[in-house]
Every structure is written in C-alpha cells, then in structure tokens.
Short mmCIF file of C-alpha atoms in Angstrom, two decimals:
data_model
loop_
_atom_site.label_atom_id
_atom_site.label_comp_id
_atom_site.label_asym_id
_atom_site.label_seq_id
_atom_site.Cartn_x
_atom_site.Cartn_y
_atom_site.Cartn_z
CA MET A 1173 -9.38 1.70 43.20
CA ALA A 1174 -5.71 0.69 43.34
CA ARG A 1175 -5.39 -1.80 40.51
CA GLU A 1176 -3.37 -4.90 41.37
CA LYS A 1177 -0.49 -5.01 38.90
CA SER A 1178 3.09 -6.22 39.23
CA SER A 1179 5.78 -3.61 38.59
CA ALA A 1180 7.93 -6.40 37.14
CA PHE A 1181 7.20 -10.03 36.37
CA GLU A 1182 7.19 -12.02 39.64
CA GLY A 1183 6.15 -15.58 38.84
CA ALA A 1184 6.07 -18.23 41.57
CA SER A 1185 8.87 -20.05 43.35
CA GLN A 1186 9.34 -23.78 42.87
CA TYR A 1187 8.35 -24.29 46.51
CA ASP A 1188 4.97 -22.63 45.93
CA VAL A 1189 4.18 -24.88 42.97
CA ASP A 1190 5.48 -28.12 44.45
CA VAL A 1191 3.16 -31.11 44.87
CA ASP A 1192 0.76 -30.62 47.80
CA ALA A 1193 2.12 -27.12 48.54
CA LEU A 1194 -0.28 -24.71 50.20
CA THR A 1195 -1.76 -22.04 47.93
CA HIS A 1196 -0.71 -18.84 49.63
CA THR A 1197 -2.34 -15.48 49.08
CA ARG A 1198 0.94 -14.13 47.70
CA VAL A 1199 0.80 -16.69 44.87
CA ILE A 1200 -2.69 -15.60 43.78
CA GLN A 1201 -1.65 -11.97 44.12
CA SER A 1202 1.40 -12.53 41.92
CA ILE A 1203 -0.65 -14.33 39.28
CA ILE A 1204 -3.21 -11.52 39.10
CA GLY A 1205 -0.51 -8.84 39.12
CA ASP A 1206 1.58 -10.57 36.45
CA VAL A 1207 -1.41 -11.07 34.15
CA ALA A 1208 -2.32 -7.39 34.52
CA LEU A 1209 1.26 -6.51 33.60
CA VAL A 1210 1.17 -8.73 30.50
CA HIS A 1211 -2.16 -7.19 29.47
CA ASP A 1212 -0.68 -3.69 29.65
CA ARG A 1213 2.52 -4.70 27.87
CA ILE A 1214 0.67 -6.01 24.83
CA SER A 1215 -1.93 -3.22 24.79
CA GLY A 1216 -0.07 -0.16 26.08
CA GLN A 1217 -3.13 0.60 28.17
CA ASN A 1218 -3.24 2.03 31.69
CA ALA A 1219 -0.45 4.47 30.84
CA HIS A 1220 2.01 1.61 30.46
CA GLY A 1221 4.63 3.20 28.25
CA ALA A 1222 7.60 1.00 29.20
CA ASP A 1223 8.44 -2.55 28.14
CA VAL A 1224 5.63 -2.89 25.61
CA ILE A 1225 5.89 -5.71 23.07
CA THR A 1226 7.69 -4.21 20.08
CA HIS A 1227 9.93 -7.14 19.04
CA ASP A 1228 12.90 -4.78 18.90
CA GLY A 1229 15.40 -7.11 20.51
CA THR A 1230 15.17 -5.61 23.97
CA ALA A 1231 14.89 -8.33 26.61
CA GLY A 1232 11.28 -8.87 27.57
CA ARG A 1233 9.77 -7.11 24.57
CA GLY A 1234 9.10 -10.14 22.41
CA SER A 1235 11.27 -12.21 20.12
CA LEU A 1236 12.91 -10.72 17.04
CA LEU A 1237 10.76 -11.12 13.95
CA GLY A 1238 13.57 -11.81 11.46
CA VAL A 1239 11.74 -10.44 8.41
CA PRO A 1240 13.62 -11.58 5.25
CA ASN A 1241 14.12 -9.50 2.12
CA ASN A 1242 13.66 -11.33 -1.18
CA GLN A 1243 14.01 -9.84 -4.65
CA TRP A 1244 13.50 -11.51 -8.00
CA ILE A 1245 15.99 -10.14 -10.53
CA GLY A 1246 15.84 -12.37 -13.60
CA ALA A 1247 18.47 -10.57 -15.69
CA ASN A 1248 21.56 -11.58 -17.61
CA LEU A 1249 24.69 -9.93 -16.22
CA SER A 1250 27.01 -9.48 -19.19
CA CYS A 1251 28.73 -6.72 -21.12
CA ALA A 1252 28.11 -6.08 -24.81
CA GLY A 1253 31.46 -4.52 -25.57
CA ALA A 1254 32.53 -1.42 -23.68
CA ALA A 1255 32.84 2.29 -24.29
CA ALA A 1256 36.03 3.39 -26.00
CA GLY A 1257 38.65 4.57 -23.55
CA ALA A 1258 38.67 4.57 -19.79
CA ALA A 1259 36.10 6.12 -17.49
CA LYS A 1260 33.15 6.45 -19.84
CA ASN A 1261 29.47 5.61 -19.66
CA GLY A 1262 29.23 1.97 -20.70
CA ASP A 1263 32.73 1.15 -19.48
CA THR A 1264 33.68 -1.84 -17.32
CA GLY A 1265 35.36 -1.84 -13.91
CA THR A 1266 34.34 -1.71 -10.28
CA THR A 1267 30.54 -1.81 -10.35
CA TRP A 1268 27.63 -1.95 -7.93
CA ILE A 1269 25.25 -4.52 -9.36
CA ILE A 1270 23.02 -3.97 -6.32
CA ALA A 1271 22.80 -0.60 -4.58
CA LYS A 1272 19.71 0.05 -2.51
CA PRO A 1273 18.44 1.56 0.75
CA TYR A 1274 17.71 -1.06 3.40
CA TRP A 1275 16.03 -0.75 6.80
CA ILE A 1276 17.68 -2.79 9.56
CA ALA A 1277 15.11 -3.37 12.31
CA GLY A 1278 15.98 -2.99 15.98
CA GLY A 1279 17.91 -5.91 17.45
CA GLU A 1280 18.97 -7.38 14.10
CA THR A 1281 22.77 -7.61 14.01
CA GLU A 1282 23.53 -10.30 11.43
CA VAL A 1283 22.26 -11.21 7.95
CA VAL A 1284 23.01 -13.87 5.36
CA VAL A 1285 23.19 -12.58 1.78
CA GLU A 1286 22.64 -14.95 -1.15
CA LEU A 1287 22.70 -14.48 -4.91
CA HIS A 1288 21.05 -17.33 -6.80
CA THR A 1289 22.47 -17.54 -10.29
CA GLN A 1290 22.95 -19.63 -13.39
CA GLY A 1291 26.48 -19.99 -14.69
CA THR A 1292 29.89 -19.40 -13.10
CA PRO A 1293 31.60 -16.22 -14.31
CA ARG A 1294 35.33 -15.75 -13.93
CA ARG A 1295 37.04 -13.35 -11.56
CA ILE A 1296 34.16 -11.01 -10.75
CA GLU A 1297 35.26 -10.84 -7.08
CA PRO A 1298 31.82 -10.07 -5.55
CA VAL A 1299 31.71 -8.41 -2.12
CA ALA A 1300 28.72 -7.29 -0.05
CA TYR A 1301 28.54 -4.55 2.56
CA PHE A 1302 26.36 -1.98 4.33
CA LYS A 1303 27.03 1.75 4.62
CA SER A 1304 25.50 4.56 6.64
CA SER A 1305 22.84 6.42 4.63
CA THR A 1306 24.02 9.74 6.05
CA THR A 1307 27.82 9.54 6.24
CA TYR A 1308 28.66 6.54 4.04
CA ALA A 1309 30.62 5.11 6.97
CA ASP A 1310 31.00 1.33 7.25
CA VAL A 1311 28.23 -0.50 9.11
CA GLY A 1312 29.11 -3.98 10.31
CA ASP A 1313 31.66 -6.17 8.55
CA VAL A 1314 33.54 -4.42 5.75
CA ARG A 1315 33.47 -5.70 2.16
CA VAL A 1316 32.59 -9.32 2.87
CA PRO A 1317 33.52 -11.69 0.00
CA MET A 1318 30.66 -13.70 -1.47
CA GLU A 1319 31.69 -17.29 -2.03
CA ARG A 1320 30.20 -20.15 -4.03
CA VAL A 1321 28.60 -22.60 -1.62
CA ASP A 1322 27.17 -25.30 -3.89
CA VAL A 1323 28.81 -27.81 -6.19
CA ALA A 1324 27.44 -26.14 -9.32
CA GLY A 1325 28.81 -22.78 -8.18
CA THR A 1326 25.51 -21.03 -8.75
CA VAL A 1327 24.81 -19.82 -5.18
CA LEU A 1328 26.99 -17.02 -3.84
CA ARG A 1329 26.71 -16.41 -0.11
CA CYS A 1330 28.18 -14.37 2.72
CA THR A 1331 27.32 -13.41 6.30
CA ILE A 1332 27.53 -9.80 7.46
CA ARG A 1333 27.75 -9.24 11.22
CA GLY A 1334 27.89 -6.30 13.60
CA LEU A 1335 24.90 -4.43 12.14
CA THR A 1336 22.93 -1.75 13.96
CA SER A 1337 19.41 -0.51 13.41
CA ALA A 1338 18.77 2.40 11.02
CA LEU A 1339 18.22 3.13 7.36
CA ARG A 1340 21.35 1.80 5.65
CA LEU A 1341 22.67 1.45 2.12
CA PHE A 1342 23.34 -2.09 0.90
CA PHE A 1343 25.76 -2.92 -1.93
CA ILE A 1344 26.98 -5.88 -3.91
CA GLU A 1345 30.11 -4.85 -5.78
CA VAL A 1346 31.80 -6.77 -8.59
CA GLN A 1347 34.55 -6.36 -11.19
CA THR A 1348 33.02 -6.43 -14.67
CA ASP A 1349 36.16 -6.48 -16.84
CA GLU A 1350 35.82 -10.24 -17.31
CA LEU A 1351 32.11 -10.12 -18.15
CA ILE A 1352 32.55 -9.09 -21.80
CA GLY A 1353 31.26 -12.01 -23.85
CA GLN A 1354 30.12 -13.95 -20.78
CA ASP A 1355 26.59 -14.84 -19.75
CA TRP A 1356 25.78 -14.85 -16.05
CA PHE A 1357 22.07 -15.02 -15.31
CA VAL A 1358 21.09 -13.82 -11.82
CA ASP A 1359 17.80 -15.25 -10.59
CA SER A 1360 17.28 -13.62 -7.19
CA LEU A 1361 18.74 -11.94 -4.14
CA THR A 1362 17.88 -12.78 -0.54
CA ILE A 1363 18.93 -11.00 2.66
CA THR A 1364 17.90 -12.99 5.71
CA PRO A 1365 18.40 -12.22 9.42
CA GLN A 1366 20.40 -15.12 10.81
CA ARG A 1367 20.04 -16.50 14.33
CA GLN A 1368 20.26 -19.88 16.00
CA ARG A 1369 16.82 -21.19 16.78
CA ALA A 1370 16.23 -23.89 19.35
CA ALA A 1371 14.61 -27.05 18.04
CA GLY A 1372 11.09 -27.70 19.21
CA GLN A 1373 7.44 -27.96 18.27
CA ASN A 1374 6.41 -25.07 16.04
CA ALA A 1375 2.84 -26.04 15.17
CA PRO A 1376 0.02 -25.35 17.66
CA PRO A 1377 -1.78 -28.35 19.15
CA PRO A 1378 -4.79 -29.64 17.22
CA ARG A 1379 -8.19 -28.25 18.13
CA ARG A 1380 -10.40 -30.12 20.55
CA ALA A 1381 -13.87 -31.32 19.66
CA THR A 1382 -15.29 -29.18 22.48
CA ASN A 1383 -14.62 -25.85 24.18
CA ASP A 1384 -13.16 -26.97 27.49
CA TYR A 1385 -11.45 -23.73 28.48
CA GLY A 1386 -13.49 -20.69 29.41
CA VAL A 1387 -12.80 -17.38 27.68
CA THR A 1388 -14.92 -14.28 28.24
CA ILE A 1389 -16.26 -12.78 25.01
CA PRO A 1390 -14.96 -9.21 24.60
CA SER A 1391 -17.25 -6.33 23.72
CA ALA A 1392 -16.96 -4.73 20.30
CA THR A 1393 -14.58 -2.13 21.75
CA GLN A 1394 -12.37 -4.55 23.70
CA GLY A 1395 -9.29 -6.41 22.59
CA VAL A 1396 -9.68 -8.88 25.45
CA ALA A 1397 -12.23 -8.99 28.25
CA HIS A 1398 -9.85 -8.26 31.11
CA VAL A 1399 -11.12 -8.03 34.70
CA ASP A 1400 -9.15 -5.70 36.98
CA PHE A 1401 -8.74 -6.58 40.66
CA ASP A 1402 -8.49 -4.08 43.49
CA ALA A 1403 -5.29 -4.33 45.50
CA SER A 1404 -7.40 -4.14 48.65
CA TRP A 1405 -8.31 -7.81 48.16
CA PHE A 1406 -4.81 -8.61 49.38
CA ALA A 1407 -4.46 -5.97 52.06
CA ASP A 1408 -5.11 -8.36 54.93
CA SER A 1409 -5.06 -12.07 55.56
CA ALA A 1410 -8.74 -12.63 54.81
CA ALA A 1411 -9.68 -15.73 52.83
CA LEU A 1412 -9.91 -15.33 49.07
CA ASP A 1413 -13.05 -16.48 47.30
CA GLY A 1414 -13.40 -18.35 44.02
CA TYR A 1415 -14.20 -15.19 42.04
CA LEU A 1416 -10.53 -14.23 41.95
CA LEU A 1417 -9.44 -17.64 40.73
CA ALA A 1418 -12.19 -17.97 38.13
CA PHE A 1419 -11.68 -14.59 36.53
CA ALA A 1420 -7.89 -14.65 36.85
CA ASN A 1421 -8.11 -17.88 34.86
CA ARG A 1422 -10.33 -16.25 32.24
CA ASN A 1423 -7.94 -13.31 32.01
CA ILE A 1424 -5.09 -15.73 31.28
CA ASN A 1425 -7.13 -17.63 28.71
CA GLY A 1426 -8.15 -14.44 26.93
CA LEU A 1427 -4.56 -13.25 26.70
CA GLU A 1428 -3.42 -16.63 25.43
CA GLU A 1429 -5.89 -16.49 22.57
CA CYS A 1430 -5.19 -12.84 21.79
CA MET A 1431 -1.40 -13.26 21.78
CA ARG A 1432 -1.12 -16.63 20.05
CA GLY A 1433 -3.91 -16.28 17.51
CA TRP A 1434 -5.08 -19.80 18.34
CA PRO A 1435 -8.11 -21.02 20.33
CA CYS A 1436 -7.28 -21.11 24.02
CA GLY A 1437 -6.10 -24.53 25.18
CA GLY A 1438 -6.88 -25.94 21.75
CA ASN A 1439 -10.61 -25.17 22.06
CA LEU A 1440 -12.80 -25.99 19.10
CA ASP A 1441 -13.71 -22.33 18.48
CA TYR A 1442 -12.12 -18.92 18.74
CA VAL A 1443 -13.69 -16.44 21.08
CA HIS A 1444 -11.59 -13.58 19.73
CA VAL A 1445 -12.25 -12.61 16.11
CA ASP A 1446 -11.39 -9.88 13.69
CA HIS A 1447 -14.62 -7.97 13.27
CA ASP A 1448 -16.46 -5.18 11.48
CA GLY A 1449 -16.44 -2.71 14.36
CA ALA A 1450 -19.77 -3.89 15.73
CA GLY A 1451 -18.55 -7.33 16.79
CA ALA A 1452 -19.58 -9.32 13.70
CA ALA A 1453 -16.76 -11.52 12.41
CA ASP A 1454 -14.90 -10.09 9.40
CA ASP A 1455 -11.62 -11.66 8.32
CA VAL A 1456 -11.36 -9.99 4.90
CA ASP A 1457 -10.82 -6.32 5.75
CA PRO A 1458 -11.70 -6.02 9.44
CA ALA A 1459 -12.26 -2.66 11.06
CA ARG A 1460 -10.89 -4.06 14.32
CA SER A 1461 -8.75 -6.97 15.40
CA ARG A 1462 -8.98 -8.64 18.80
CA PHE A 1463 -5.64 -10.33 18.25
CA MET A 1464 -2.29 -8.76 19.08
CA ALA A 1465 -1.91 -7.36 15.57
CA HIS A 1466 -0.41 -3.93 16.36
CA THR A 1467 -3.20 -2.21 14.42
CA ARG A 1468 -4.34 0.25 17.14
CA SER A 1469 -7.88 -0.54 16.04
CA LEU A 1470 -8.96 -1.31 19.64
CA TRP A 1471 -6.09 -0.13 21.82
CA ALA A 1472 -5.12 3.50 21.21
CA ALA A 1473 -1.70 3.00 22.76
CA GLU A 1474 -0.99 -0.47 21.31
CA PRO A 1475 2.76 -0.76 20.52
CA GLU A 1476 3.68 -0.42 16.85
CA LEU A 1477 6.26 -2.47 14.96
CA GLU A 1478 9.30 -1.79 12.83
CA TRP A 1479 8.63 -3.55 9.56
CA GLN A 1480 10.28 -3.36 6.15
CA ILE A 1481 7.79 -3.73 3.32
CA ILE A 1482 10.15 -3.74 0.37
CA SER A 1483 13.78 -3.06 -0.51
CA GLU A 1484 14.82 -3.45 -4.12
CA GLY A 1485 17.78 -2.62 -6.32
CA TYR A 1486 16.95 -1.62 -9.90
CA GLY A 1487 20.23 -1.65 -11.76
CA ALA A 1488 23.98 -1.41 -11.84
CA PHE A 1489 26.16 1.68 -11.61
CA LEU A 1490 29.91 2.17 -11.83
CA VAL A 1491 31.46 3.15 -8.50
CA ASN A 1492 33.27 6.01 -10.24
CA GLY A 1493 29.92 7.63 -11.06
CA TYR A 1494 29.43 6.55 -14.66
CA MET A 1495 26.47 4.66 -16.07
CA VAL A 1496 27.06 1.05 -17.11
CA VAL A 1497 25.61 1.81 -20.56
CA ASP A 1498 25.83 4.73 -22.94
CA HIS A 1499 22.77 6.95 -23.36
CA THR A 1500 21.54 5.12 -26.47
CA PRO A 1501 22.10 2.42 -25.02
CA THR A 1502 24.19 0.24 -27.32
CA VAL A 1503 27.20 -0.85 -25.25
CA GLY A 1504 27.75 -1.98 -21.71
CA MET A 1505 25.48 -3.98 -19.39
CA LEU A 1506 22.39 -3.82 -21.59
CA GLU A 1507 20.16 -5.98 -19.38
CA TRP A 1508 21.30 -4.53 -16.09
CA PHE A 1509 21.53 -0.76 -16.32
CA ALA A 1510 19.71 1.45 -13.81
CA PRO A 1511 16.64 3.15 -15.33
CA TYR A 1512 16.59 6.90 -16.02
CA ILE A 1513 14.10 9.44 -17.31
CA THR A 1514 14.41 10.86 -20.82
CA ASP A 1515 12.33 14.05 -20.46
CA GLN A 1516 12.36 16.93 -18.01
CA VAL A 1517 9.03 16.01 -16.43
CA ALA A 1518 8.01 14.01 -13.39
CA THR A 1519 8.01 10.43 -14.63
CA THR A 1520 7.00 7.21 -12.93
CA ILE A 1521 10.05 5.10 -13.46
CA ARG A 1522 9.13 1.93 -11.57
CA LYS A 1523 5.93 0.27 -10.32
CA VAL A 1524 5.90 -2.63 -7.87
CA GLN A 1525 3.17 -4.36 -5.90
CA ALA A 1526 3.31 -5.02 -2.17
CA ALA A 1527 0.89 -6.14 0.53
CA MET A 1528 0.46 -3.42 3.12
CA PRO A 1529 -0.20 -4.44 6.74
CA ASP A 1530 -3.29 -3.32 8.61
CA PHE A 1531 -1.38 -0.67 10.57
CA GLN A 1532 -3.09 2.56 11.56
CA THR A 1533 -3.16 5.31 8.92
CA GLY A 1534 -4.23 8.27 11.06
CA SER A 1535 -0.63 9.06 11.97
CA SER A 1536 1.34 7.15 9.36
CA ARG A 1537 4.64 5.58 10.43
CA LEU A 1538 5.48 4.62 6.85
CA LYS A 1539 8.83 5.89 5.57
CA TRP A 1540 10.48 5.67 2.18
CA ALA A 1541 13.91 6.11 0.64
CA ILE A 1542 14.99 6.41 -3.01
CA LEU A 1543 18.66 5.98 -3.91
CA CYS A 1544 20.00 7.49 -7.12
CA GLY A 1545 23.33 7.37 -8.93
CA SER A 1546 24.63 10.65 -10.30
CA ASN A 1547 27.37 11.37 -12.82
CA ALA A 1548 26.99 15.17 -12.65
CA THR A 1549 27.89 17.76 -10.05
CA ASN A 1550 24.57 19.64 -10.30
CA VAL A 1551 22.35 16.79 -9.13
CA ASN A 1552 21.22 18.20 -5.83
CA ALA A 1553 18.28 19.53 -3.86
CA ALA A 1554 17.80 22.42 -6.27
CA THR A 1555 17.49 20.33 -9.40
CA TRP A 1556 16.08 16.85 -8.76
CA THR A 1557 13.17 15.44 -6.76
CA ALA A 1558 12.06 11.87 -6.12
CA ALA A 1559 8.60 10.68 -5.17
CA ALA A 1560 6.87 7.55 -3.87
CA ASN A 1561 3.23 6.52 -3.68
CA ALA A 1562 1.76 3.65 -1.64
CA GLY A 1563 -1.93 4.02 -2.33
CA GLY A 1564 -2.37 7.49 -0.82
CA ALA A 1565 -0.94 10.91 -1.53
CA ASP A 1566 2.54 11.16 -3.02
CA GLY A 1567 5.59 11.73 -0.88
CA SER A 1568 7.95 13.97 -2.85
CA LEU A 1569 11.28 15.34 -1.69
CA ALA A 1570 14.49 16.69 -3.15
CA VAL A 1571 17.47 14.39 -3.45
CA ALA A 1572 20.52 15.14 -1.36
CA ALA A 1573 24.11 13.98 -1.70
CA VAL A 1574 25.20 11.01 0.39
CA SER A 1575 28.16 12.67 2.04
CA GLY A 1576 31.31 10.58 1.78
CA SER A 1577 30.14 8.50 -1.17
CA PRO A 1578 32.54 8.17 -4.14
CA THR A 1579 33.22 11.19 -6.34
CA ASN A 1580 31.51 11.29 -9.72
CA PRO A 1581 32.86 12.78 -13.00
CA GLY A 1582 31.36 16.18 -12.18
CA GLY A 1583 33.19 16.36 -8.86
CA GLY A 1584 30.09 15.71 -6.77
CA ASN A 1585 28.92 12.65 -4.87
CA ALA A 1586 28.04 9.60 -6.94
CA LEU A 1587 25.14 8.70 -4.64
CA GLN A 1588 22.04 10.82 -4.00
CA LEU A 1589 19.25 9.95 -1.56
CA ALA A 1590 15.71 11.16 -0.96
CA THR A 1591 13.98 10.09 2.26
CA GLY A 1592 10.49 10.81 3.49
CA SER A 1593 8.19 9.93 6.37
CA ALA A 1594 4.47 9.79 7.20
CA LEU A 1595 3.69 8.48 3.71
CA ALA A 1596 -0.04 7.93 3.20
CA PHE A 1597 -0.93 4.33 2.38
CA THR A 1598 -3.86 1.99 1.91
CA ALA A 1599 -3.83 -0.48 4.80
CA ASP A 1600 -4.72 -4.17 4.58
CA SER A 1601 -4.47 -4.19 0.82
CA VAL A 1602 -2.16 -5.04 -2.06
CA VAL A 1603 -1.13 -1.68 -3.46
CA GLN A 1604 0.78 -0.60 -6.52
CA ILE A 1605 3.78 1.40 -5.38
CA ALA A 1606 4.94 4.04 -7.83
CA ILE A 1607 8.44 5.54 -7.82
CA SER A 1608 9.18 8.64 -9.86
CA LEU A 1609 12.00 11.07 -10.64
CA ASP A 1610 11.81 14.65 -11.84
CA ARG A 1611 14.40 17.15 -13.10
CA SER A 1612 12.70 20.00 -11.28
CA ALA A 1613 14.97 22.84 -12.39
CA GLY A 1614 17.88 23.62 -14.68
CA VAL A 1615 19.00 22.06 -17.95
CA PHE A 1616 18.01 18.41 -18.37
CA THR A 1617 20.57 15.84 -19.51
CA ALA A 1618 19.52 12.23 -20.03
CA GLY A 1619 21.29 9.83 -17.73
CA GLU A 1620 22.73 12.34 -15.28
CA ASN A 1621 20.66 10.76 -12.51
CA VAL A 1622 19.54 7.12 -12.47
CA LEU A 1623 17.33 5.10 -10.13
CA LEU A 1624 19.38 2.57 -8.15
CA GLY A 1625 17.07 1.38 -5.38
CA PHE A 1626 14.00 1.89 -3.23
CA CYS A 1627 12.98 1.04 0.31
CA LEU A 1628 9.60 1.25 2.06
CA TYR A 1629 9.40 0.57 5.79
CA PHE A 1630 7.49 1.23 9.01
CA ASP A 1631 9.49 2.92 11.74
CA PRO A 1632 7.37 4.09 14.70
#
C-alpha cells in the first residue's frame, strides 16, 4: 500500500472552492493527503521526523507558547549598616539582587522583566541582563535599565531583546550604597515573553445540545482513529465513492478534537478522552491521553516540548565575590542574603513545590541547573557538589566555574554552576523539589559558596 500523504501542505485554490465549482479528484486527493500530513506532524508516526509540532518558533511547527516565569520574593531590600572598610562580606556596592539560571525556549527572542515593589528607593540604578551560562558572554541587549512605569513608582520594568535559545544566566544588578537605612520591599519578579498578538475570539464556541459532527471513537491504543487511504484510489480518472469523503471528514473531525481539546464542531460530548489505558475515562492521573498533550503515552514518536518548570533566585551577592552579609550575620542585607550551609555535609538548602507535566519518564528530558556564588578560589569540581530532586532519584554533580564571570577575593570566578540532565521525576503530580549543596572535600569554611538560583526545565 502506498499511503496517500502530501509531502508539503497543498490546500485548495480559490477557484476550486468557488461557488458552484466542480469537485475535482485533485481536491479530494489534496484534502486526504494534507490530513495525513497533519496527523503525522502531531504524532510523529509513519517515520515522520521532520516538521513535527514542537512550538519552537520554526514556521509550521506550531505557535510559540510564551511560558512566563513568576517568582514571589516578599523580602525587604535594605542594609543594616555595612562591614567596616571596603570589599568585605556585608559591604555595599554593585550587587546582584537576582542571579539565577534561566532556560530560554526555542523561538523566544524578547522578554519583559518587571519588579513589583513597595516604596521608591533612591539611586539604586537597577539594570537587567542575560549572560551565557558557559562563557559569560552577553546574550541579547546589554545591561538594560529598569525604569519606573507607574505613578507610584513601585513597578520597575524593562524589555530585553535579541535573545537566543539555551540555558542562560539572568541578573538584576543594583547599587546598594544608598540602601542603608532605607526600606524597599520587593513583592515579586516576572519575566514574560513579549509578542504582539492579533485581536480575535479566544474562547471556543459553546457546546451544542446534540452531537452533529461525526467522530470515530479511537481504540484504547489510538490517539485518533485515523483511516489511511491508498494512493491507488487516485491513480486513474475513475469516479470516487462516498467512502473517501465520509472518512476523510471523520479524520478531520478527529484531529480537530485531538488538537484543540474541545468537542468537534462544538458537539455536546467529547469522543476523545484521557483514559486509564483500557479506554475508561480518567482525568485525574490518566495512563494515556488522546489529546495532543506531548506525553508519548499513545504515540511513541510524539514530539516533545521545551518547557521551563521553575527558575528562581534565592538571594543577593556582591559582584566582586563577597557575601552581602557577614557570617554571623549581623550586618548587610539581612533579609536578602543568599543561603549557605554551615556544616561540611550534604544539606538540603531549599525546598519548593512545582506541578510536573505528564511527560514521559522512561527517557527523562528534565534538566536542572544550580547557580552558586563563591568568594574563594578553591570552590571547584574537586570540593563542592550540588544536587536536585524532583520526586525521583537525586541528580548530583560537581560545580564548575562560569568562565569569564567576575573575579572573587580568592582569585577565582565569582560564579559557579552545576548542570545535569535526565533527572528522574514524578509526572502529573505536584512534587517537592529539593536543592542541596555539599562541601565534598577539603576544609570547610562557612559562606565560601552560597546558593544564588535554580532552574528546572525540559529540553528534548
């Protein structure tokens, strides 16, 4: 059997769809071939490796998803005095109040950054920027000033353009010399992909009282009930019977319901359902989904998505490599300092909750990154490890210097990064994510390595 399938989307000319136009065989052939192509592009079946729907910004692969990043901070940015003398732990100066790893998904080139605050501090000169996680080179616009955009002066905003996809480092940098004795409460941080969206109807049409559009019920092992047509149907000029039209129509209806997640044509009922593996509806923790959910629960080659789960910054750090508090701590940014371990043992230093998507776990695409700030030269792969847990086994790797990042007091790099892949996770569940640090060798000194930020993301 030579399956009828278009090599590229063909559609129909305006002459073929004009009022009272004849229905030519080529029109039916194009419809059947195009629908077969769409089926393979959403499922990856029939060895269709190209142009699958990944939402990566490539033309024809689905619209960009524009996943925002939101972080509640809820901390007072102020300085309780400062360390005596220049360049000390607890001193003021050029400071990262946010420093974290951040995954930029494919096709995303522009984000809007907002800090929502209470109060209007003087002369902190905030700037935002991205850097390469491997070379510390600039990514996109360089050191973009954040400006007050509301009358009260409590929302600071900027737009960063020219971004490219990869694991990046994101920073908000301020001058803290003027913060001594001030109170500046920071509520939250948002980083939102920014694009112009055409106006139009966003909500699906209301459901009908009846099921007027026919959709074939899939088997328990099918995503959609798709009927293939042999190309020999169109090999000569013989008349075409109603079977082709009827089942081509059902193929279209099935794909509409699968792709849109809404009853075909506004039918009263769904035909496609998430189910328990045997076909019985299960919308709580389904074994299989008949919708285009990128779970690979029914289609072994279904395209997988890039998707950032979480990216958070956990505290401030001086750009010159010093902590923003002393080791006690008694001076400096007492509500804002980056956390650090106090014993030479593996210690969970942060726990956060996140909802994990129902992506396949057999060959995990989940990656993680932990960013640390170091004020010593001996913080390296031989002495420190970082670990992450997302409901499965730990991922644990040594930290490595971010080449090109500022020099710390020990003569090394102020930024250290641990990155891992194939992290085990519990799918379709809210999990408690644990982040830990460990001084794995050598002499331990409190505060020589602090936790700045964490990122968890899917990258197939």
